[in-house]
Amino acid sequence: MLTTLIYQSQSEAEFSDLDLINLTIAACKKNKAIQVTGILLFNGSEFFQVLEGEEEVIDLLFCHISEDQRHTDVVELMRDYSAYRRFSDIGMTFFDLRIADKNTLVDEIHQLDHVQNHHLHDDKIFRLIKRFIAQGAWHRPSCGLKSAQWEMVSKKESRQDRLWQTEKGVLYTFALQPIVEPMSGRIASFEALIRDAKGRSPGAIFSAIPSDSLYAFDLQTKAIALELAGKILRDDEKIAINLLPGSLHTIPNAVAQLTAQISQANLRPEQVIIELLETEVITNTVDFHKILKDIRAAGIGLAVDDFGSGYSRMSFLSKIQPDEIKIDRSLIQDIHKMGGQQSVVVAIVRYCQDMGINLVAEGVEKLEEWCWLQSIGVNLYQGFLFARPCVDGIGEIQWPVKKHHI
Ligand code: C2E
Ligand code: MN
Ligand code: MN
């Protein structure tokens, strides 16, 4: 299928005019052989390229391009299908923005478009081209946050307490995973994740519970999580617990029961955050309104979990005003390479900053992801890069540290 791919990148080396001519000639020859059109823009430090061709060919070519040592920070901005070839000029056309006349440049690129009489000139591709001409690459990580300058250094926390509860012969406990603020070296909170004696995941545990006792099970097991937290948390640390909304609105006095569990564990309500899934929070407005009031009145915090994974009703979110939003891993994974994810997350960061909401990036696994997110103002992180969930307590935490020799 015909595919258009657009990326931006940073030039790594100094390119002389001759280098650029040679690069264009080589790319032109290669693209002709594989029936690809390339339109390459360069502004002295950044590249922007439109590629058009068959999907498999473009995929392979983009893999090669991404590995090319002559540029870094390759970010995919657009990948789309089209019904017909837009650019007839197979090969490669190069525009050097330092010498091109910016007023006529877009027209020149239009000339390459062989469906010119179409209304397409105001489409997404041309808007992206115009944006690059005017502003250059976007969302670049700040120079102090290049992943090569950082390394992860491990620090043992080792706080543990064995706490199990039996439910019809099966043992349940919780694994804790820290949510960290790397720039201050602070642990902001811990999330409690349910486990059984075999270490099975919550999905497997919940599917084995009869549906009529699911909510009661969910609520009752929180006592284990809170007791564990009460034993190992410091005074200024918080514990986040997951609850199905049903566990809060179908069980009478659910929030009162939680409050009792909290005080039994010697915790303060302000130390507890309830995480509710975005999908469930958003779809059940009436029930949710009552839950919200109860939680607020009890002084417990509220986080919207897995934000961005479902269909968000933004108007509703703006009314809830949670204390915390946790961005789903699907938006975080490989964010340093994906322009679409970057723009969405930048908008979420802006919203949370405006509204005083804590923002947590979930499922961070790579140093590059952290560098990118940190440089746009995300301060709180949860993910395997920093720490894995640890049954019955807290294990090792990795902190990013700037390498000395750089
Ligand atoms: P969640 O609340 O989004 O919790 C984070 C999940 O992501 C955890 O999976 C955690 O192990 C995993 N995770 C953390 N960092 C990374 C990472 O860097 N990469 C990847 N690939 N995964 C990471 P877990 O423990 O399997 O929990 C899955 C879900 O089960 C939780 O997602 C939560 O929605 C639910 N859950 C857990 N405990 C409870 C509970 O007590 N009650 C309810 N109702 N739901 C629970
Ligand atoms: Mn959660
Ligand atoms: Mn989550």
Coordinates of C-alpha atoms and ligand atoms in Angstrom, one line a residue:
M1 CA 0.0 0.0 0.0
L2 CA 1.2 3.5 -0.8
T3 CA 2.6 5.1 2.3
T4 CA 3.8 8.6 3.2
L5 CA 6.2 8.9 6.1
I6 CA 7.6 12.2 7.5
Y7 CA 10.4 12.4 10.0
Q8 CA 12.7 15.1 11.5
S9 CA 16.2 14.6 12.9
Q10 CA 19.2 16.5 14.2
S11 CA 22.4 16.6 12.1
E12 CA 25.3 15.1 14.0
A13 CA 28.2 16.1 11.8
E14 CA 29.1 19.3 10.0
F15 CA 27.8 19.0 6.4
S16 CA 29.8 20.8 3.7
D17 CA 28.0 21.7 0.4
L18 CA 29.9 18.7 -1.1
D19 CA 28.7 16.4 1.6
L20 CA 25.1 17.5 0.9
I21 CA 25.4 17.0 -2.8
N22 CA 26.9 13.5 -2.3
L23 CA 24.2 12.6 0.1
T24 CA 21.5 13.7 -2.3
I25 CA 23.1 11.9 -5.3
A26 CA 23.4 8.6 -3.3
A27 CA 19.9 8.9 -1.9
C28 CA 18.4 9.7 -5.3
K29 CA 20.0 6.6 -6.9
K30 CA 18.8 4.4 -4.0
N31 CA 15.3 5.8 -4.1
K32 CA 14.9 5.4 -7.8
A33 CA 15.9 1.7 -7.5
I34 CA 13.1 1.2 -4.9
Q35 CA 10.5 3.5 -6.4
V36 CA 10.6 6.0 -3.6
T37 CA 10.2 9.8 -3.6
G38 CA 12.1 11.7 -1.1
I39 CA 11.8 15.4 -0.3
L40 CA 14.6 16.5 2.1
L41 CA 14.8 19.8 3.8
F42 CA 17.8 20.9 5.8
N43 CA 18.2 24.1 7.9
G44 CA 21.8 23.8 8.9
S45 CA 21.2 21.7 12.0
E46 CA 18.0 19.8 11.4
F47 CA 16.6 17.5 8.7
F48 CA 13.0 17.0 7.7
Q49 CA 12.1 14.4 5.1
V50 CA 8.9 13.3 3.3
L51 CA 9.1 9.8 1.9
E52 CA 6.5 8.2 -0.4
G53 CA 6.5 4.6 -1.6
E54 CA 5.2 1.1 -1.0
E55 CA 4.7 0.4 2.7
E56 CA 7.3 -2.4 3.1
V57 CA 9.8 -0.5 1.2
I58 CA 9.3 2.7 3.3
D59 CA 9.5 0.7 6.5
L60 CA 12.8 -0.9 5.6
L61 CA 14.2 2.4 4.3
F62 CA 13.2 4.2 7.5
C63 CA 14.9 1.5 9.6
H64 CA 18.1 2.2 7.6
I65 CA 17.7 6.0 7.9
S66 CA 17.1 5.8 11.7
E67 CA 20.4 3.9 12.1
D68 CA 22.4 6.4 10.0
Q69 CA 25.1 7.8 12.3
R70 CA 25.1 11.2 10.5
H71 CA 22.0 12.3 12.4
T72 CA 20.4 11.7 15.8
D73 CA 17.0 12.2 17.5
V74 CA 15.1 10.8 14.6
V75 CA 11.4 11.5 15.3
E76 CA 8.6 10.1 13.2
L77 CA 6.0 12.9 12.6
M78 CA 3.5 11.3 10.3
R79 CA 2.8 7.9 8.8
D80 CA -0.2 7.7 6.5
Y81 CA -1.6 5.8 3.6
S82 CA -2.7 7.3 0.3
A83 CA -4.8 6.3 -2.6
Y84 CA -2.4 7.4 -5.3
R85 CA 1.2 8.7 -5.7
R86 CA 1.3 12.3 -4.9
F87 CA 4.9 13.0 -6.0
S88 CA 5.7 11.9 -9.5
D89 CA 9.4 12.7 -9.2
I90 CA 10.8 9.5 -7.9
G91 CA 14.3 9.9 -6.4
M92 CA 15.2 12.7 -4.1
T93 CA 14.8 16.5 -4.1
F94 CA 16.9 18.5 -1.7
F95 CA 16.2 22.0 -0.3
D96 CA 18.7 23.9 1.7
L97 CA 16.7 26.3 3.8
R98 CA 19.7 28.5 4.4
I99 CA 19.9 29.5 0.8
A100 CA 16.3 28.9 -0.4
D101 CA 13.8 31.7 -0.8
K102 CA 11.3 30.8 1.9
N103 CA 8.6 32.8 0.1
T104 CA 8.7 30.6 -3.0
L105 CA 9.9 27.4 -1.4
V106 CA 6.4 26.0 -0.6
D107 CA 5.4 26.7 -4.2
E108 CA 8.5 24.9 -5.5
I109 CA 7.5 21.9 -3.4
H110 CA 4.0 22.1 -4.7
Q111 CA 5.5 21.8 -8.2
L112 CA 6.7 18.3 -7.3
D113 CA 3.1 17.4 -6.4
H114 CA 1.6 16.0 -9.6
V115 CA -1.9 16.2 -8.4
Q116 CA -1.5 20.0 -8.2
N117 CA -4.9 21.1 -9.3
H118 CA -6.3 19.2 -6.3
H119 CA -7.3 20.9 -3.1
L120 CA -4.5 19.0 -1.5
H121 CA -2.2 21.9 -1.2
D122 CA -3.6 22.8 2.2
D123 CA -3.4 19.3 3.5
K124 CA -1.5 17.8 6.5
I125 CA 1.7 17.1 4.6
F126 CA 2.1 20.7 3.4
R127 CA 1.1 22.1 6.8
L128 CA 3.9 20.1 8.3
I129 CA 6.4 21.2 5.7
K130 CA 5.4 24.9 6.3
R131 CA 5.8 24.4 10.0
F132 CA 9.3 23.1 9.6
I133 CA 10.3 25.9 7.3
A134 CA 9.0 28.5 9.7
Q135 CA 10.0 26.9 13.1
G136 CA 12.4 24.0 12.5
A137 CA 12.1 20.8 14.4
W138 CA 9.8 20.7 17.4
H139 CA 10.0 19.4 21.0
R140 CA 13.7 18.9 21.0
P141 CA 15.1 17.5 24.3
S142 CA 17.1 20.2 26.1
C143 CA 20.8 19.8 25.7
G144 CA 21.4 18.8 29.4
L145 CA 19.1 15.9 29.0
K146 CA 20.7 13.8 26.2
S147 CA 20.5 10.2 27.2
A148 CA 24.2 9.6 26.5
Q149 CA 25.0 11.9 29.4
W150 CA 23.1 9.9 31.9
E151 CA 23.4 6.5 33.6
M152 CA 21.2 4.7 36.1
V153 CA 22.7 4.1 39.5
S154 CA 21.1 1.6 41.9
K155 CA 20.3 2.3 45.5
K156 CA 18.9 -0.3 47.8
E157 CA 15.9 0.8 49.8
S158 CA 15.1 -2.6 51.2
R159 CA 12.1 -2.0 53.4
Q160 CA 10.0 -5.2 53.7
D161 CA 7.3 -6.7 55.8
R162 CA 5.7 -10.0 55.3
L163 CA 1.9 -9.6 55.2
W164 CA -0.4 -12.2 53.7
Q165 CA -4.1 -12.6 54.0
T166 CA -6.0 -15.8 53.3
E167 CA -9.1 -15.8 51.2
K168 CA -10.6 -19.3 50.9
G169 CA -7.2 -20.9 51.2
V170 CA -5.5 -18.6 48.7
L171 CA -2.9 -16.1 49.9
Y172 CA -2.9 -12.5 48.7
T173 CA -0.4 -9.8 49.2
F174 CA 0.8 -6.6 47.5
A175 CA 3.8 -5.6 45.5
L176 CA 4.9 -2.0 45.9
Q177 CA 6.3 0.0 43.0
P178 CA 7.7 3.5 43.7
I179 CA 6.8 6.6 41.9
V180 CA 9.9 8.7 41.9
E181 CA 10.9 12.3 41.3
P182 CA 14.4 11.8 39.8
M183 CA 15.5 15.5 39.8
S184 CA 15.1 15.8 43.6
G185 CA 15.8 12.1 44.4
R186 CA 12.5 11.9 46.2
I187 CA 10.1 9.0 46.3
A188 CA 6.7 10.6 45.8
S189 CA 4.6 7.6 46.5
F190 CA 4.2 3.8 46.1
E191 CA 1.6 2.0 44.1
A192 CA 0.2 -1.2 45.7
L193 CA -0.3 -4.0 43.1
I194 CA -2.1 -7.1 44.2
R195 CA -0.3 -10.5 44.0
D196 CA -1.1 -14.1 45.1
A197 CA 1.3 -16.6 46.5
K198 CA 2.4 -17.7 43.0
G199 CA 3.1 -14.1 42.1
R200 CA 0.3 -14.0 39.6
S201 CA -0.8 -10.7 38.0
P202 CA -4.0 -8.9 39.0
G203 CA -5.8 -9.9 35.8
A204 CA -5.4 -13.6 36.7
I205 CA -6.3 -13.1 40.3
F206 CA -9.5 -11.1 39.5
S207 CA -10.7 -13.5 36.8
A208 CA -10.6 -16.3 39.4
I209 CA -12.9 -14.5 41.8
P210 CA -16.6 -15.1 41.4
S211 CA -18.2 -12.0 39.9
D212 CA -20.7 -11.5 42.7
S213 CA -17.9 -11.1 45.3
L214 CA -15.4 -9.2 43.1
Y215 CA -16.1 -5.8 44.5
A216 CA -16.0 -7.0 48.1
F217 CA -12.8 -8.8 47.5
D218 CA -11.3 -5.7 45.9
L219 CA -12.2 -3.5 48.8
Q220 CA -11.3 -5.9 51.6
T221 CA -7.9 -6.7 50.2
K222 CA -7.0 -3.0 50.3
A223 CA -6.6 -3.6 54.1
I224 CA -3.5 -5.6 53.3
A225 CA -2.1 -3.0 51.1
L226 CA -2.7 -0.2 53.6
E227 CA -1.4 -2.3 56.6
L228 CA 1.8 -2.9 54.6
A229 CA 2.1 0.8 53.8
G230 CA 1.5 1.7 57.4
K231 CA 4.4 -0.5 58.4
I232 CA 7.0 0.7 55.9
L233 CA 6.0 4.2 54.8
R234 CA 7.7 7.3 56.1
D235 CA 5.5 10.1 57.3
D236 CA 5.8 12.2 54.1
E237 CA 5.3 9.3 51.7
K238 CA 2.0 8.2 50.1
I239 CA 0.4 5.0 49.0
A240 CA -1.7 4.6 45.9
I241 CA -4.3 1.9 45.7
N242 CA -6.3 0.6 42.7
L243 CA -10.0 0.2 43.0
L244 CA -12.7 -0.7 40.5
P245 CA -15.3 2.1 40.6
G246 CA -17.8 -0.7 41.3
S247 CA -16.0 -1.5 44.6
L248 CA -16.8 2.1 45.7
H249 CA -20.3 2.6 44.6
T250 CA -22.0 -0.8 44.9
I251 CA -20.7 -1.5 48.4
P252 CA -22.5 0.5 51.1
N253 CA -20.2 2.8 53.0
A254 CA -17.2 1.8 50.9
V255 CA -15.3 5.0 51.5
A256 CA -16.1 4.8 55.3
Q257 CA -14.6 1.2 55.2
L258 CA -11.5 2.5 53.5
T259 CA -11.2 5.3 56.1
A260 CA -11.4 2.7 58.8
Q261 CA -8.7 0.6 57.1
I262 CA -6.5 3.7 56.8
S263 CA -6.7 4.6 60.4
Q264 CA -6.2 1.0 61.5
A265 CA -3.0 1.0 59.5
N266 CA -1.9 4.2 61.3
L267 CA -2.0 6.2 58.1
R268 CA -3.5 9.6 57.5
P269 CA -6.1 9.9 54.7
E270 CA -3.8 12.5 52.9
Q271 CA -1.2 9.7 52.6
V272 CA -3.6 7.7 50.4
I273 CA -4.4 8.1 46.7
I274 CA -7.2 6.1 45.0
E275 CA -6.4 5.3 41.4
L276 CA -9.4 4.8 39.2
L277 CA -9.1 3.8 35.5
E278 CA -9.7 6.5 33.0
T279 CA -12.2 4.4 31.0
E280 CA -14.3 3.6 34.1
V281 CA -14.1 7.1 35.5
I282 CA -15.3 8.6 32.3
T283 CA -18.2 6.3 31.4
N284 CA -20.1 6.3 34.6
T285 CA -20.9 9.9 35.4
V286 CA -23.7 9.6 37.9
D287 CA -22.1 6.9 40.1
F288 CA -18.8 8.7 39.8
H289 CA -20.1 12.0 41.1
K290 CA -21.1 10.4 44.4
I291 CA -17.8 8.5 44.8
L292 CA -16.0 11.7 44.1
K293 CA -17.8 13.6 46.9
D294 CA -17.2 10.8 49.4
I295 CA -13.5 10.6 48.5
R296 CA -13.1 14.3 48.8
A297 CA -14.9 14.5 52.1
A298 CA -12.7 11.8 53.5
G299 CA -9.6 13.7 52.6
I300 CA -8.3 11.0 50.3
G301 CA -6.4 11.8 47.0
L302 CA -7.7 10.8 43.6
A303 CA -5.7 9.8 40.5
V304 CA -6.9 9.0 37.0
D305 CA -5.1 5.9 36.0
D306 CA -4.0 4.8 32.4
F307 CA -4.9 8.2 31.0
G308 CA -4.9 8.2 27.3
S309 CA -5.6 4.5 26.9
G310 CA -9.3 4.8 26.3
Y311 CA -11.8 7.3 24.9
S312 CA -11.5 10.3 27.1
R313 CA -14.3 12.7 27.6
M314 CA -12.2 15.8 28.1
S315 CA -15.1 17.9 29.3
F316 CA -15.8 15.4 32.0
L317 CA -12.1 15.2 33.0
S318 CA -12.0 19.0 33.3
K319 CA -14.9 18.8 35.8
I320 CA -13.3 16.0 37.9
Q321 CA -10.0 17.8 38.5
P322 CA -8.2 14.9 40.0
D323 CA -5.1 15.4 42.2
E324 CA -3.1 13.3 39.8
I325 CA -3.1 12.0 36.2
K326 CA -1.1 8.9 35.2
I327 CA -0.3 8.8 31.5
D328 CA -0.7 5.3 30.1
R329 CA 2.3 3.4 28.9
S330 CA 0.9 3.3 25.4
L331 CA 1.7 7.0 25.1
I332 CA 5.0 6.7 26.9
Q333 CA 6.6 3.8 25.0
D334 CA 9.3 5.1 22.5
I335 CA 8.0 8.7 23.0
H336 CA 11.5 10.0 22.0
K337 CA 10.9 8.6 18.5
M338 CA 7.2 9.4 18.0
G339 CA 6.0 12.9 17.1
G340 CA 2.3 12.1 17.5
Q341 CA 2.7 10.8 21.0
Q342 CA 5.0 13.8 21.8
S343 CA 2.4 16.4 20.9
V344 CA -0.4 14.6 22.9
V345 CA 1.8 14.4 26.0
V346 CA 2.9 18.0 25.7
A347 CA -0.7 19.0 25.7
I348 CA -1.4 16.9 28.8
V349 CA 1.7 18.4 30.6
R350 CA 0.3 21.9 29.8
Y351 CA -3.1 21.0 31.1
C352 CA -1.7 19.5 34.3
Q353 CA 0.6 22.5 34.9
D354 CA -2.3 24.9 34.3
M355 CA -4.6 23.0 36.7
G356 CA -2.1 22.2 39.4
I357 CA -2.5 18.4 38.8
N358 CA 0.5 16.0 39.5
L359 CA 1.5 14.2 36.4
V360 CA 3.0 10.7 36.4
A361 CA 4.5 9.0 33.4
E362 CA 3.8 5.2 33.7
G363 CA 5.8 2.3 32.3
V364 CA 9.0 4.2 31.6
E365 CA 11.6 1.6 30.6
K366 CA 14.2 3.5 28.6
L367 CA 16.6 6.3 29.6
E368 CA 15.7 8.0 26.3
E369 CA 12.0 8.1 27.3
W370 CA 12.9 9.7 30.7
C371 CA 15.2 12.3 29.1
W372 CA 12.6 13.3 26.6
L373 CA 9.8 13.5 29.2
Q374 CA 11.9 15.2 31.8
S375 CA 12.9 17.9 29.3
I376 CA 9.3 18.8 28.7
G377 CA 8.5 19.1 32.4
V378 CA 7.3 15.7 33.5
N379 CA 8.6 15.3 37.0
L380 CA 7.1 12.0 38.3
Y381 CA 7.9 8.6 37.0
Q382 CA 6.9 5.0 37.5
G383 CA 8.5 2.2 35.5
F384 CA 11.0 -0.6 35.3
L385 CA 13.7 1.9 34.5
F386 CA 13.5 3.1 38.1
A387 CA 12.1 0.1 40.0
R388 CA 10.1 -3.1 39.5
P389 CA 7.2 -3.9 41.8
C390 CA 8.5 -5.7 44.8
V391 CA 6.4 -8.1 46.8
D392 CA 5.8 -7.1 50.4
G393 CA 7.9 -4.0 50.2
I394 CA 10.5 -1.9 48.5
G395 CA 13.5 -3.3 46.8
E396 CA 16.1 -1.6 44.6
I397 CA 15.6 1.8 43.0
Q398 CA 17.6 3.1 40.1
W399 CA 18.2 6.8 39.9
P400 CA 19.5 8.7 36.8
V401 CA 22.9 10.3 37.5
K402 CA 24.8 12.5 35.2
K403 CA 28.0 10.9 34.0
H404 CA 31.1 12.8 35.4
H405 CA 33.2 12.8 32.3
I406 CA 30.7 14.6 30.1
Ligands
C2E1 P1 -1.9 -0.1 36.8 O1 -2.6 0.4 37.9 O2 -1.7 0.7 35.6 O3 -0.4 -0.6 37.4 C1 0.8 -0.5 36.7 C2 1.0 -1.9 36.0 O4 2.1 -1.7 35.1 C3 1.5 -3.0 36.9 O5 1.1 -4.2 36.4 C4 3.0 -2.8 36.9 O6 3.7 -4.0 37.2 C5 3.2 -2.5 35.4 N1 4.4 -1.8 35.1 C6 5.0 -0.9 35.9 N2 6.1 -0.4 35.3 C7 6.2 -0.9 34.1 C8 7.1 -0.8 33.0 O7 8.0 -0.1 33.0 N3 6.8 -1.6 31.9 C9 5.7 -2.4 31.8 N4 5.5 -3.2 30.7 N5 4.9 -2.6 32.8 C10 5.1 -1.8 34.0 P2 0.3 -5.3 37.2 O8 0.8 -5.3 38.6 O9 0.2 -6.5 36.4 O10 -1.1 -4.6 37.4 C11 -2.0 -4.5 36.2 C12 -3.2 -3.7 36.6 O11 -4.0 -4.4 37.5 C13 -2.9 -2.4 37.3 O12 -2.5 -1.5 36.3 C14 -4.3 -2.1 37.9 O13 -5.1 -1.5 37.0 C15 -4.8 -3.5 38.3 N6 -4.7 -3.8 39.7 C16 -3.6 -4.1 40.4 N7 -3.9 -4.3 41.7 C17 -5.2 -4.0 41.8 C18 -6.1 -4.0 42.9 O14 -5.8 -4.2 44.1 N8 -7.4 -3.7 42.6 C19 -7.8 -3.4 41.4 N9 -9.1 -3.1 41.2 N10 -7.0 -3.4 40.3 C20 -5.7 -3.7 40.6
MN2 MN -2.8 1.9 39.0
MN3 MN -1.8 2.5 35.1

